[in-house]
Coordinates of C-alpha atoms in Angstrom, one line a residue:
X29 CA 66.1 98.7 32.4
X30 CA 62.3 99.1 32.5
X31 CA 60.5 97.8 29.7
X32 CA 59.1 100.7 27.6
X33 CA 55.2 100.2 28.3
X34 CA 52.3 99.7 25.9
X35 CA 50.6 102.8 24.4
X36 CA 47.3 103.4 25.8
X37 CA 44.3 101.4 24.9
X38 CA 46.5 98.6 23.4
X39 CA 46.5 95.4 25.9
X40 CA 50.3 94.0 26.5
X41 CA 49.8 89.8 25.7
X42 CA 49.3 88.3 28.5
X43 CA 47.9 91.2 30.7
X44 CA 44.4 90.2 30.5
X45 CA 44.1 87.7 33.2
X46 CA 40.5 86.4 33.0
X47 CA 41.3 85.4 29.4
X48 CA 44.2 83.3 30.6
X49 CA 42.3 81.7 33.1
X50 CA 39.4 80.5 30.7
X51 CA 41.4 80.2 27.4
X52 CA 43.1 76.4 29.6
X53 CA 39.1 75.7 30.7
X54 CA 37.9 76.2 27.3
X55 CA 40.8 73.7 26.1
X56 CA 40.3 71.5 28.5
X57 CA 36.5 70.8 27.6
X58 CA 37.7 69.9 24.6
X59 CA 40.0 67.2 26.3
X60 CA 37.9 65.9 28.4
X61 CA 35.1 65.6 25.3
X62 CA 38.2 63.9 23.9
X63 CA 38.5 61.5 26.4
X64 CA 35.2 61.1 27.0
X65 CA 34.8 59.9 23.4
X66 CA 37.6 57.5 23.8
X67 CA 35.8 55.9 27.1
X68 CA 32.6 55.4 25.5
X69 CA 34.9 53.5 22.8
X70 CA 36.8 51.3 24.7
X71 CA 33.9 50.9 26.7
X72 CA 31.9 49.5 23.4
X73 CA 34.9 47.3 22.2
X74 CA 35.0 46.0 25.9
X75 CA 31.2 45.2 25.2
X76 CA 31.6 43.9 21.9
X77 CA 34.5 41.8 23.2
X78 CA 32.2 40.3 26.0
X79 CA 30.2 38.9 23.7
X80 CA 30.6 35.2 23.1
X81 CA 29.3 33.2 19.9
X82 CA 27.0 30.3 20.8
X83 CA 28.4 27.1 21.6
X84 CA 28.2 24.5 18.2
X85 CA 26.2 21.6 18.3
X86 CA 28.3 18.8 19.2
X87 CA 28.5 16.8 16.0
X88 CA 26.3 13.9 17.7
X89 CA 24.1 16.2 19.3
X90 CA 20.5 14.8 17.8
X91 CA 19.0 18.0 17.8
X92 CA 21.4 19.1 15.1
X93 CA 20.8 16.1 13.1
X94 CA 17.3 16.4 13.4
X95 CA 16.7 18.5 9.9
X96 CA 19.5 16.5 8.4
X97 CA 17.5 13.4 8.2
X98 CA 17.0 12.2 4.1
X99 CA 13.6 12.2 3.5
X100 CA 12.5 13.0 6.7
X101 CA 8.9 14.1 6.9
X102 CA 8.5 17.8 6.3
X103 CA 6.0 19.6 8.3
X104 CA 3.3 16.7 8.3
X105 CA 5.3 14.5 11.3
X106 CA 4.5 17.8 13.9
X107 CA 2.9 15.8 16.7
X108 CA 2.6 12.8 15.1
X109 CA 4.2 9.6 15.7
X110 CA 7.0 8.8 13.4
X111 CA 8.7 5.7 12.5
X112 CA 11.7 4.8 11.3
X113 CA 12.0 3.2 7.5
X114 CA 14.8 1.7 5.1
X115 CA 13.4 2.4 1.7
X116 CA 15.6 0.4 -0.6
X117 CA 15.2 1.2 -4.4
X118 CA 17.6 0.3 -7.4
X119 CA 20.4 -0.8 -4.8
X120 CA 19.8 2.4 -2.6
X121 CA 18.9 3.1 0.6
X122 CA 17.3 5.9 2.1
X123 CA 16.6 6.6 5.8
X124 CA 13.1 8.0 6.3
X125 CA 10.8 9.3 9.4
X126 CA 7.7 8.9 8.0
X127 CA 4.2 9.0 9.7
X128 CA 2.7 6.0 11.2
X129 CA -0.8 6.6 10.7
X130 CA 0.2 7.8 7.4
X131 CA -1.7 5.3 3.9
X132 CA 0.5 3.4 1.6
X133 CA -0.7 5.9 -0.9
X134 CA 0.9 8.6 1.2
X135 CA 3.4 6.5 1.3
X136 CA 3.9 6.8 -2.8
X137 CA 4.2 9.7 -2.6
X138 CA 7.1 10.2 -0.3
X139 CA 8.8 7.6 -2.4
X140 CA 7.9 9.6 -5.7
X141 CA 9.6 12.9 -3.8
X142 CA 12.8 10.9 -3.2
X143 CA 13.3 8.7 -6.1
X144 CA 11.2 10.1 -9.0
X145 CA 9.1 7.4 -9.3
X146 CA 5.5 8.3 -10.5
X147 CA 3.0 6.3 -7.7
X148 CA 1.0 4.3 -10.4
X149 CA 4.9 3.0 -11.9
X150 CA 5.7 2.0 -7.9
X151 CA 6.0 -2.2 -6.1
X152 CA 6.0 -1.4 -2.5
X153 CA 6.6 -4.2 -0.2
X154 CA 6.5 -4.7 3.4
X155 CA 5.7 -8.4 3.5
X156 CA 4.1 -8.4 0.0
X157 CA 2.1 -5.7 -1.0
X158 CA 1.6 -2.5 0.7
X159 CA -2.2 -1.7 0.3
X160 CA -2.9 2.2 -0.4
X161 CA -5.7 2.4 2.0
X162 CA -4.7 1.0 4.8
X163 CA -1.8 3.1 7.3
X164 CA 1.8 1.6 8.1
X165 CA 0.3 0.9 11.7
X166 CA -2.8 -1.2 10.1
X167 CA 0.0 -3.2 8.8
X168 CA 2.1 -3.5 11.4
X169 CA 5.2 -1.6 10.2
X170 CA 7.6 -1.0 13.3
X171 CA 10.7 0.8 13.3
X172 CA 13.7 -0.2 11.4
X173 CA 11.4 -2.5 8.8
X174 CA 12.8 -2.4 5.2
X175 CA 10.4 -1.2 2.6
X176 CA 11.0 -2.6 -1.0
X177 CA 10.3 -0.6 -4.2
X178 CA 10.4 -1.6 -7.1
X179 CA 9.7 0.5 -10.5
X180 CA 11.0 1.5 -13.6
X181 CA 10.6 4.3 -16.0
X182 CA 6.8 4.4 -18.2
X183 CA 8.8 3.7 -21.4
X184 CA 10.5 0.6 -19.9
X185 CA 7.3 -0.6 -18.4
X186 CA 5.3 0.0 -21.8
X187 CA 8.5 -2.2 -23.3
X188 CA 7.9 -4.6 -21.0
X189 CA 4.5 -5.0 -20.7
X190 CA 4.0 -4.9 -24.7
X191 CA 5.1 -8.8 -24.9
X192 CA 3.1 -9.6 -21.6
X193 CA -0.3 -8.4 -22.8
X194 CA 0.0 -10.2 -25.7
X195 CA 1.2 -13.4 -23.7
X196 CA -2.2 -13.1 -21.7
X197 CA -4.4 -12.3 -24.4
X198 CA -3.1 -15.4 -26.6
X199 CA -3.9 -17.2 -22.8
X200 CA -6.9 -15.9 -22.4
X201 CA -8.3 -17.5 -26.0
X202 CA -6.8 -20.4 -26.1
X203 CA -8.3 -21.3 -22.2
X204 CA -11.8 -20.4 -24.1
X205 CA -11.1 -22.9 -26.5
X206 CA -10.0 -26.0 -24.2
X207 CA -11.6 -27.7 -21.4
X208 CA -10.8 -27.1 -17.9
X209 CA -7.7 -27.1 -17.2
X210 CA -8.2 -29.7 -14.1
X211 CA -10.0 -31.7 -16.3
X212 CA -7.1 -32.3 -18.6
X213 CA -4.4 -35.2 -18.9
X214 CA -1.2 -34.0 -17.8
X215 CA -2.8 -32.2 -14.6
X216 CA -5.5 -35.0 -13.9
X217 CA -2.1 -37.8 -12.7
X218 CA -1.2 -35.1 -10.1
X219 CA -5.0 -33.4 -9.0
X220 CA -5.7 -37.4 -8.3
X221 CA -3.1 -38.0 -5.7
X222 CA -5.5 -36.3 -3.6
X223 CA -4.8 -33.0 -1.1
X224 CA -1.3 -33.0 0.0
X225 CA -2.0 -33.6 4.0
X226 CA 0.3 -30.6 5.0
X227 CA -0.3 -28.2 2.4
X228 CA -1.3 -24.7 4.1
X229 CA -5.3 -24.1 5.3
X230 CA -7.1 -22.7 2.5
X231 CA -9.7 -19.6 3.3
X232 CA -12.5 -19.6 1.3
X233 CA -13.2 -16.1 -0.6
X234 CA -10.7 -14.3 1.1
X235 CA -8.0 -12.6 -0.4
X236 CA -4.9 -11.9 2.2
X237 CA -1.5 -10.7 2.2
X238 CA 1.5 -13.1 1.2
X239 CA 2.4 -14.9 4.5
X240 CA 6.1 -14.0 5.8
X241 CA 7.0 -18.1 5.6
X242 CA 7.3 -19.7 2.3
X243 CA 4.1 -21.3 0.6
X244 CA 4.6 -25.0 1.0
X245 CA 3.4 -28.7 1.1
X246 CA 1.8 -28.0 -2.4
X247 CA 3.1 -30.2 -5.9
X248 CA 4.5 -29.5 -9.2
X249 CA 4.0 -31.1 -12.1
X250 CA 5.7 -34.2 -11.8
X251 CA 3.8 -34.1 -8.7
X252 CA 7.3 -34.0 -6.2
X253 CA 6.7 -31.1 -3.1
X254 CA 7.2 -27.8 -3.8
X255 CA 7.5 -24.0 -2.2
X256 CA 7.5 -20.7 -3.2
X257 CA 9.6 -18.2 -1.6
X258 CA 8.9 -14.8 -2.4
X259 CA 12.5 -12.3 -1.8
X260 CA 11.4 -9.4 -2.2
X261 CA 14.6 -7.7 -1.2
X262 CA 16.1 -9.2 -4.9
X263 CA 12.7 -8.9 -6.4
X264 CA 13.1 -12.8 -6.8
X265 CA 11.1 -15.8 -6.5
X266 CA 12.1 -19.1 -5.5
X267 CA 10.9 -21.6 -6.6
X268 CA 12.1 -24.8 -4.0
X269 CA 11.8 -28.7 -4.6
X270 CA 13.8 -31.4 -2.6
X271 CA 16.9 -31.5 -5.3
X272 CA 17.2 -27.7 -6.2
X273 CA 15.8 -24.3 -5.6
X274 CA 15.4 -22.2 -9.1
X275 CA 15.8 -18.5 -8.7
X276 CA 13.7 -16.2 -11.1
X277 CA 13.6 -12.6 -11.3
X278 CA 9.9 -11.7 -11.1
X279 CA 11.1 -9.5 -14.3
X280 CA 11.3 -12.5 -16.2
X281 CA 8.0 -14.2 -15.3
X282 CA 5.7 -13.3 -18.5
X283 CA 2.6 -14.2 -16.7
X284 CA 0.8 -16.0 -14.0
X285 CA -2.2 -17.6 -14.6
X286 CA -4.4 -20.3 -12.2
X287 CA -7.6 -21.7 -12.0
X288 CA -9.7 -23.0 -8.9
X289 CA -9.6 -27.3 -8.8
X290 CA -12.9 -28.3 -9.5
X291 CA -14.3 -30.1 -6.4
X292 CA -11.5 -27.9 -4.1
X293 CA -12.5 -24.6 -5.0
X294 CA -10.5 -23.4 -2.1
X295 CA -7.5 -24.4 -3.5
X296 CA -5.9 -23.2 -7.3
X297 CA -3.7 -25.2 -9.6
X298 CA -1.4 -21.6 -11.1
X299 CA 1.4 -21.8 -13.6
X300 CA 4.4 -19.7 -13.9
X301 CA 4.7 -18.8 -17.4
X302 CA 8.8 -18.1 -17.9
X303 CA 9.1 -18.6 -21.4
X304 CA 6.6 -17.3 -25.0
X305 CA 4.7 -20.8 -25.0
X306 CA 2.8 -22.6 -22.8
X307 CA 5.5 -25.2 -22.9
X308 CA 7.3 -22.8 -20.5
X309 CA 4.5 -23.0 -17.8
X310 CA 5.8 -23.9 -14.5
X311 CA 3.0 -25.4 -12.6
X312 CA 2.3 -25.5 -9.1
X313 CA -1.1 -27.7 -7.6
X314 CA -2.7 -27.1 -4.3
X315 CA -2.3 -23.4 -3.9
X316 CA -4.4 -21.8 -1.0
X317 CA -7.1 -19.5 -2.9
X318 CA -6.5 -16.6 -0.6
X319 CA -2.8 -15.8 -1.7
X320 CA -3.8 -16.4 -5.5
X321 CA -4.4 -12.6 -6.3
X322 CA -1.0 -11.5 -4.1
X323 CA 1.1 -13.7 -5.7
X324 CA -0.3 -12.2 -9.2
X325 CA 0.3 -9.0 -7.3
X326 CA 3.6 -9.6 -6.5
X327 CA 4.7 -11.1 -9.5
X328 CA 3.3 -9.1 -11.8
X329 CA 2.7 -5.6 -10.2
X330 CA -0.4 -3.7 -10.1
X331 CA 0.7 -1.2 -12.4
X332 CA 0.7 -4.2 -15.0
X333 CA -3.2 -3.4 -15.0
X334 CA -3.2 0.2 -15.8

């Protein structure tokens, strides 16, 4: 039975053939923007996935140690030549790269950045004294040396240095008071046993560093041979005869006085003064006149002058 047709001027569904044809094209645009999308995405994961984080340092590696370094020189080592140094300060050690043309006073400073101790409160040693004007080449620092500090806080120095400054002033008048000291009768039986034929050379108004052997052939009081090691590493001196060797902290020494021999005026008779009267002087004869003021040095630190 024929199907009853459409009135006229009303279109039967489907009749209309050139809208069936691009109603599919239209849809498929939308498909193909569809998977077009979806390419470009997997084709950006596939990128994202292709890219590879950067190999880690190998733990040894020395460039990634490089910044690591304590105390390494900031910014002032660029093309400069660095050396190694063990700064050892209140039992501690700490690894440095520090300039070699660098001054000792630079040097204070570096220390006061790492420890905290104000330069003018500071005992650095590198075979005695480091000098502030000279550079850790002048001085013949090399790689791997071992640089002594030693300081304290102001209000422990002031506590120390209180009893000291009265020690030397009380020194200081009583010497005024008294004849020379060669001249007198407990020095005169040693000073006339003559020059001790291998005490070290003397050099005549010239002030030098603290050798880096002990100080020897020289006599003590009861005129028996004598050296003086200085240890800086315990901030000790030793004080050697033939039967014993006396350890003292330098901490302990109140003060160091000495006075040229008359007749040898390249040579000092000095006393260790360990104790609040001069009964505690421990006196040494024959001492070369060039290591007089870096033994006070040493001893006593600069800042002791301030």
């Amino acid at each position: 039975m024929a199907a009853a047709g459409a009135p006229d001027g009303m279109e039967e569904p489907g009749m209309d053939t050139e809208a069936e044809t691009e109603a599919p094209a239209r849809s498929l645009n939308c498909v193909e923007a569809e998977a077009a999308a979806g390419a470009a995405a997997e084709d950006s994961c596939a990128a994202r996935g292709n890219l590879q984080p950067a190999p880690a340092q190998p733990p040894g590696d020395p460039a990634a140690q490089a910044s690591v370094s304590n105390g390494e020189d900031a910014g002032g080592g660029a093309g400069r030549e660095l050396v190694d140094l063990k700064i050892i300060w209140n039992k501690t050690k700490h690894d440095v790269k520090f300039p070699l043309d660098s001054t000792g006073s630079e040097l204070k400073q570096k220390i006061h950045s790492i420890t905290g101790l104000p330069p003018a409160m500071q005992k650095v040693m590198y075979k005695g004294l480091v000098p502030e004007d000279k550079t850790l080449r002048e001085i013949k620092v090399t790689s791997g040396a071992k640089i002594m500090v030693v300081g304290s806080t102001i209000n422990d120095v002031l506590a120390v240095n209180t009893p000291k400054d009265a020690a030397q002033q009380d020194a200081k008048a009583e010497e005024n008071k008294k004849e020379p000291l060669c001249r007198q009768k407990q020095h005169r039986k040693v000073l006339d046993k003559g020059k001790p034929e291998d005490v070290m050379p003397s050099v005549k108004g010239a002030q030098e560093r603290l050798p880096a052997v002990p100080l020897s052939g020289m006599y003590n009081k009861s005129g028996g041979k004598v050296r003086l090691t200085f240890k800086l590493e315990q901030d000790q001196l030793w004080i050697g005869t033939k039967e014993r060797t006396e350890k003292l902290p330098m901490g302990s020494i109140k003060n160091v006085v000495s006075e040229p021999i008359e007749g040898h005026e390249d040579y000092h008779m000095m006393a260790f003064q360990l104790g609040p009267t001069e009964a505690s002087y421990y006196w040494v004869y024959w001492v070369p006149t060039q290591y007089v003021d870096a033994i006070k040095d040493t001893v006593l630190g600069k800042w002791q002058y301030f």
